[in-house]
Amino acid sequence: MESKILKSLGIDPAYIFLFLIMLIILMFLLYINVNMKYNRLKSSYNVFMRGQDGKTLEESFSARFDELDELSNIAHENKADIRILYRVLRSSYQKVGIVKYDAFGEMGGKLSFALTMLDNDNNGWILNSMHSRDGCYTYIKEIVRGESYIELSEEEAESLDQAVYQEMYDPDVQDAIKPQ
């Protein structure tokens, strides 16, 4: 059987037959690929839906969303609590400096001391306790923004410097109180 159309175009029917066979093989490979993807998707769906119908799945999603809402509320409360704690921490005494010394040179052991306690804004006080044979004398001086309105002794000034510049003495202390 000869075709007038193929003869007029100059195409051999064998080439058409080979082209169609290759097209069928290509379509068969594509079918296998699509079928494998479908089976993987069906397997994933079955794992997802295992033991659940649509209603229980909806309830499960609803329960998870409720848990997420609750966790979100807890996170907001925690943020507010942390802000309050940070404000309280800033106003608490967190910087300390202490210098021990021999006040009168008559007794050994350096029983006298100057203790400075400051908050984060360098407000606080210096407690100076001088020990002698006759007794113990204690003085307190107010510190505002790292300065005293009353003249400081050498030991009190050193104690104040230790507290104000405490990161120079112990850098781990400041890293521990900085917010993240």
PDB file of C-alpha atoms in Angstrom, residues 2-165:
ATOM      1  CA  GLU A   2       1.521   3.198  -1.138  1.00  0.00           C
ATOM      2  CA  SER A   3       0.465   6.631  -0.092  1.00  0.00           C
ATOM      3  CA  LYS A   4       0.375   9.384  -2.661  1.00  0.00           C
ATOM      4  CA  ILE A   5       0.819  12.036   0.060  1.00  0.00           C
ATOM      5  CA  LEU A   6       3.986  10.466   1.466  1.00  0.00           C
ATOM      6  CA  LYS A   7       5.359   9.953  -2.036  1.00  0.00           C
ATOM      7  CA  SER A   8       4.701  13.569  -2.976  1.00  0.00           C
ATOM      8  CA  LEU A   9       6.471  14.732   0.216  1.00  0.00           C
ATOM      9  CA  GLY A  10       9.299  12.307  -0.318  1.00  0.00           C
ATOM     10  CA  ILE A  11       8.996  10.694   3.164  1.00  0.00           C
ATOM     11  CA  ASP A  12       9.648   6.994   3.619  1.00  0.00           C
ATOM     12  CA  PRO A  13       6.901   5.294   5.728  1.00  0.00           C
ATOM     13  CA  ALA A  14       9.602   3.422   7.710  1.00  0.00           C
ATOM     14  CA  TYR A  15      10.817   6.725   9.193  1.00  0.00           C
ATOM     15  CA  ILE A  16       7.321   7.562  10.342  1.00  0.00           C
ATOM     16  CA  PHE A  17       6.966   4.100  11.851  1.00  0.00           C
ATOM     17  CA  LEU A  18      10.296   4.520  13.778  1.00  0.00           C
ATOM     18  CA  PHE A  19       9.265   7.988  14.950  1.00  0.00           C
ATOM     19  CA  LEU A  20       5.975   6.648  16.284  1.00  0.00           C
ATOM     20  CA  ILE A  21       7.708   3.762  18.113  1.00  0.00           C
ATOM     21  CA  MET A  22      10.138   6.230  19.781  1.00  0.00           C
ATOM     22  CA  LEU A  23       7.198   8.462  20.709  1.00  0.00           C
ATOM     23  CA  ILE A  24       5.395   5.488  22.296  1.00  0.00           C
ATOM     24  CA  ILE A  25       8.536   4.567  24.304  1.00  0.00           C
ATOM     25  CA  LEU A  26       8.909   8.181  25.479  1.00  0.00           C
ATOM     26  CA  MET A  27       5.256   8.318  26.513  1.00  0.00           C
ATOM     27  CA  PHE A  28       5.656   5.002  28.367  1.00  0.00           C
ATOM     28  CA  LEU A  29       8.672   6.395  30.325  1.00  0.00           C
ATOM     29  CA  LEU A  30       6.748   9.562  31.177  1.00  0.00           C
ATOM     30  CA  TYR A  31       3.818   7.409  32.341  1.00  0.00           C
ATOM     31  CA  ILE A  32       6.135   5.417  34.644  1.00  0.00           C
ATOM     32  CA  ASN A  33       7.618   8.667  36.062  1.00  0.00           C
ATOM     33  CA  VAL A  34       4.181  10.184  36.730  1.00  0.00           C
ATOM     34  CA  ASN A  35       2.953   6.926  38.243  1.00  0.00           C
ATOM     35  CA  MET A  36       5.954   6.810  40.642  1.00  0.00           C
ATOM     36  CA  LYS A  37       5.314  10.412  41.735  1.00  0.00           C
ATOM     37  CA  TYR A  38       1.649   9.618  42.254  1.00  0.00           C
ATOM     38  CA  ASN A  39       2.498   6.572  44.385  1.00  0.00           C
ATOM     39  CA  ARG A  40       4.883   8.641  46.547  1.00  0.00           C
ATOM     40  CA  LEU A  41       2.221  11.317  47.002  1.00  0.00           C
ATOM     41  CA  LYS A  42      -0.389   8.671  47.840  1.00  0.00           C
ATOM     42  CA  SER A  43       1.988   7.095  50.371  1.00  0.00           C
ATOM     43  CA  SER A  44       2.614  10.491  52.025  1.00  0.00           C
ATOM     44  CA  TYR A  45      -1.107  11.177  52.129  1.00  0.00           C
ATOM     45  CA  ASN A  46      -1.791   7.784  53.726  1.00  0.00           C
ATOM     46  CA  VAL A  47       0.856   8.427  56.395  1.00  0.00           C
ATOM     47  CA  PHE A  48      -0.652  11.864  57.049  1.00  0.00           C
ATOM     48  CA  MET A  49      -4.204  10.552  57.272  1.00  0.00           C
ATOM     49  CA  ARG A  50      -3.392   7.309  59.105  1.00  0.00           C
ATOM     50  CA  GLY A  51      -6.096   6.564  61.640  1.00  0.00           C
ATOM     51  CA  GLN A  52      -7.895   9.855  61.166  1.00  0.00           C
ATOM     52  CA  ASP A  53     -10.934  10.914  59.321  1.00  0.00           C
ATOM     53  CA  GLY A  54     -11.621  14.470  58.251  1.00  0.00           C
ATOM     54  CA  LYS A  55     -13.340  15.433  61.490  1.00  0.00           C
ATOM     55  CA  THR A  56     -10.558  14.200  63.814  1.00  0.00           C
ATOM     56  CA  LEU A  57      -7.970  15.826  61.562  1.00  0.00           C
ATOM     57  CA  GLU A  58      -9.812  19.132  61.874  1.00  0.00           C
ATOM     58  CA  GLU A  59      -9.947  18.725  65.658  1.00  0.00           C
ATOM     59  CA  SER A  60      -6.229  17.967  65.698  1.00  0.00           C
ATOM     60  CA  PHE A  61      -5.465  21.118  63.709  1.00  0.00           C
ATOM     61  CA  SER A  62      -7.747  23.146  65.960  1.00  0.00           C
ATOM     62  CA  ALA A  63      -6.003  21.802  69.081  1.00  0.00           C
ATOM     63  CA  ARG A  64      -2.575  22.650  67.631  1.00  0.00           C
ATOM     64  CA  PHE A  65      -3.691  26.168  66.749  1.00  0.00           C
ATOM     65  CA  ASP A  66      -5.022  26.611  70.297  1.00  0.00           C
ATOM     66  CA  GLU A  67      -1.638  25.466  71.649  1.00  0.00           C
ATOM     67  CA  LEU A  68       0.124  27.955  69.363  1.00  0.00           C
ATOM     68  CA  ASP A  69      -2.138  30.772  70.583  1.00  0.00           C
ATOM     69  CA  GLU A  70      -1.414  29.808  74.190  1.00  0.00           C
ATOM     70  CA  LEU A  71       2.330  29.714  73.542  1.00  0.00           C
ATOM     71  CA  SER A  72       2.123  33.104  71.864  1.00  0.00           C
ATOM     72  CA  ASN A  73       0.326  34.563  74.891  1.00  0.00           C
ATOM     73  CA  ILE A  74       2.921  33.059  77.241  1.00  0.00           C
ATOM     74  CA  ALA A  75       5.726  34.520  75.128  1.00  0.00           C
ATOM     75  CA  HIS A  76       4.141  37.998  75.314  1.00  0.00           C
ATOM     76  CA  GLU A  77       3.748  37.676  79.093  1.00  0.00           C
ATOM     77  CA  ASN A  78       7.373  36.557  79.402  1.00  0.00           C
ATOM     78  CA  LYS A  79       8.554  39.560  77.379  1.00  0.00           C
ATOM     79  CA  ALA A  80       6.625  41.910  79.658  1.00  0.00           C
ATOM     80  CA  ASP A  81       7.998  40.183  82.763  1.00  0.00           C
ATOM     81  CA  ILE A  82      11.549  40.404  81.411  1.00  0.00           C
ATOM     82  CA  ARG A  83      11.121  44.138  80.778  1.00  0.00           C
ATOM     83  CA  ILE A  84       9.959  44.613  84.376  1.00  0.00           C
ATOM     84  CA  LEU A  85      12.842  42.528  85.706  1.00  0.00           C
ATOM     85  CA  TYR A  86      15.334  44.500  83.625  1.00  0.00           C
ATOM     86  CA  ARG A  87      13.955  47.796  85.018  1.00  0.00           C
ATOM     87  CA  VAL A  88      14.218  46.422  88.554  1.00  0.00           C
ATOM     88  CA  LEU A  89      17.730  45.159  87.866  1.00  0.00           C
ATOM     89  CA  ARG A  90      18.851  48.581  86.612  1.00  0.00           C
ATOM     90  CA  SER A  91      17.769  50.172  89.901  1.00  0.00           C
ATOM     91  CA  SER A  92      19.262  47.471  92.132  1.00  0.00           C
ATOM     92  CA  TYR A  93      22.799  47.585  93.473  1.00  0.00           C
ATOM     93  CA  GLN A  94      24.929  45.708  90.993  1.00  0.00           C
ATOM     94  CA  LYS A  95      28.288  47.449  91.012  1.00  0.00           C
ATOM     95  CA  VAL A  96      30.518  46.902  93.995  1.00  0.00           C
ATOM     96  CA  GLY A  97      33.956  48.161  94.919  1.00  0.00           C
ATOM     97  CA  ILE A  98      35.822  47.449  98.143  1.00  0.00           C
ATOM     98  CA  VAL A  99      39.198  48.631  99.402  1.00  0.00           C
ATOM     99  CA  LYS A 100      40.701  47.334 102.629  1.00  0.00           C
ATOM    100  CA  TYR A 101      43.270  49.533 104.363  1.00  0.00           C
ATOM    101  CA  ASP A 102      44.972  50.323 107.664  1.00  0.00           C
ATOM    102  CA  ALA A 103      43.290  53.566 108.704  1.00  0.00           C
ATOM    103  CA  PHE A 104      45.685  54.819 111.367  1.00  0.00           C
ATOM    104  CA  GLY A 105      48.833  52.847 110.646  1.00  0.00           C
ATOM    105  CA  GLU A 106      48.966  51.655 114.246  1.00  0.00           C
ATOM    106  CA  MET A 107      47.287  48.288 113.771  1.00  0.00           C
ATOM    107  CA  GLY A 108      48.132  45.607 111.257  1.00  0.00           C
ATOM    108  CA  GLY A 109      45.710  43.518 109.262  1.00  0.00           C
ATOM    109  CA  LYS A 110      43.965  46.232 107.301  1.00  0.00           C
ATOM    110  CA  LEU A 111      40.746  46.060 109.337  1.00  0.00           C
ATOM    111  CA  SER A 112      39.305  49.286 107.856  1.00  0.00           C
ATOM    112  CA  PHE A 113      37.443  49.278 104.549  1.00  0.00           C
ATOM    113  CA  ALA A 114      35.612  51.447 102.039  1.00  0.00           C
ATOM    114  CA  LEU A 115      32.646  49.707 100.382  1.00  0.00           C
ATOM    115  CA  THR A 116      30.883  51.217  97.369  1.00  0.00           C
ATOM    116  CA  MET A 117      27.535  49.938  96.090  1.00  0.00           C
ATOM    117  CA  LEU A 118      26.030  51.444  92.917  1.00  0.00           C
ATOM    118  CA  ASP A 119      23.126  50.766  90.604  1.00  0.00           C
ATOM    119  CA  ASN A 120      23.425  50.701  86.813  1.00  0.00           C
ATOM    120  CA  ASP A 121      23.269  54.530  86.628  1.00  0.00           C
ATOM    121  CA  ASN A 122      26.137  54.840  89.169  1.00  0.00           C
ATOM    122  CA  ASN A 123      23.842  56.024  91.967  1.00  0.00           C
ATOM    123  CA  GLY A 124      24.338  54.597  95.436  1.00  0.00           C
ATOM    124  CA  TRP A 125      26.607  55.067  98.451  1.00  0.00           C
ATOM    125  CA  ILE A 126      30.044  54.526  99.957  1.00  0.00           C
ATOM    126  CA  LEU A 127      30.300  52.965 103.404  1.00  0.00           C
ATOM    127  CA  ASN A 128      33.630  53.737 105.089  1.00  0.00           C
ATOM    128  CA  SER A 129      34.450  51.846 108.265  1.00  0.00           C
ATOM    129  CA  MET A 130      37.644  52.907 110.062  1.00  0.00           C
ATOM    130  CA  HIS A 131      38.926  50.602 112.772  1.00  0.00           C
ATOM    131  CA  SER A 132      41.303  51.788 115.484  1.00  0.00           C
ATOM    132  CA  ARG A 133      42.306  50.731 119.006  1.00  0.00           C
ATOM    133  CA  ASP A 134      39.742  53.095 120.460  1.00  0.00           C
ATOM    134  CA  GLY A 135      36.793  51.856 118.366  1.00  0.00           C
ATOM    135  CA  CYS A 136      35.252  51.636 114.973  1.00  0.00           C
ATOM    136  CA  TYR A 137      33.941  54.688 113.109  1.00  0.00           C
ATOM    137  CA  THR A 138      31.517  54.276 110.219  1.00  0.00           C
ATOM    138  CA  TYR A 139      30.619  56.913 107.632  1.00  0.00           C
ATOM    139  CA  ILE A 140      28.314  56.806 104.656  1.00  0.00           C
ATOM    140  CA  LYS A 141      28.451  59.113 101.638  1.00  0.00           C
ATOM    141  CA  GLU A 142      25.868  59.385  98.884  1.00  0.00           C
ATOM    142  CA  ILE A 143      26.961  58.896  95.264  1.00  0.00           C
ATOM    143  CA  VAL A 144      24.964  60.434  92.396  1.00  0.00           C
ATOM    144  CA  ARG A 145      25.951  59.610  88.804  1.00  0.00           C
ATOM    145  CA  GLY A 146      29.349  58.383  89.942  1.00  0.00           C
ATOM    146  CA  GLU A 147      30.241  61.488  91.950  1.00  0.00           C
ATOM    147  CA  SER A 148      30.073  62.529  95.588  1.00  0.00           C
ATOM    148  CA  TYR A 149      29.188  65.992  96.837  1.00  0.00           C
ATOM    149  CA  ILE A 150      31.388  65.333  99.883  1.00  0.00           C
ATOM    150  CA  GLU A 151      35.134  65.053  99.509  1.00  0.00           C
ATOM    151  CA  LEU A 152      36.306  61.445  99.303  1.00  0.00           C
ATOM    152  CA  SER A 153      39.354  59.914 100.937  1.00  0.00           C
ATOM    153  CA  GLU A 154      41.901  58.130  98.771  1.00  0.00           C
ATOM    154  CA  GLU A 155      40.478  54.719  99.709  1.00  0.00           C
ATOM    155  CA  GLU A 156      36.879  55.839  99.084  1.00  0.00           C
ATOM    156  CA  ALA A 157      37.834  57.214  95.663  1.00  0.00           C
ATOM    157  CA  GLU A 158      39.591  53.951  94.800  1.00  0.00           C
ATOM    158  CA  SER A 159      36.534  51.956  95.902  1.00  0.00           C
ATOM    159  CA  LEU A 160      34.286  54.215  93.798  1.00  0.00           C
ATOM    160  CA  ASP A 161      36.542  53.741  90.769  1.00  0.00           C
ATOM    161  CA  GLN A 162      36.403  49.960  91.229  1.00  0.00           C
ATOM    162  CA  ALA A 163      32.610  50.065  91.217  1.00  0.00           C
ATOM    163  CA  VAL A 164      32.189  52.549  88.347  1.00  0.00           C
ATOM    164  CA  TYR A 165      34.841  50.959  86.128  1.00  0.00           C
TER     165      TYR A 165
END
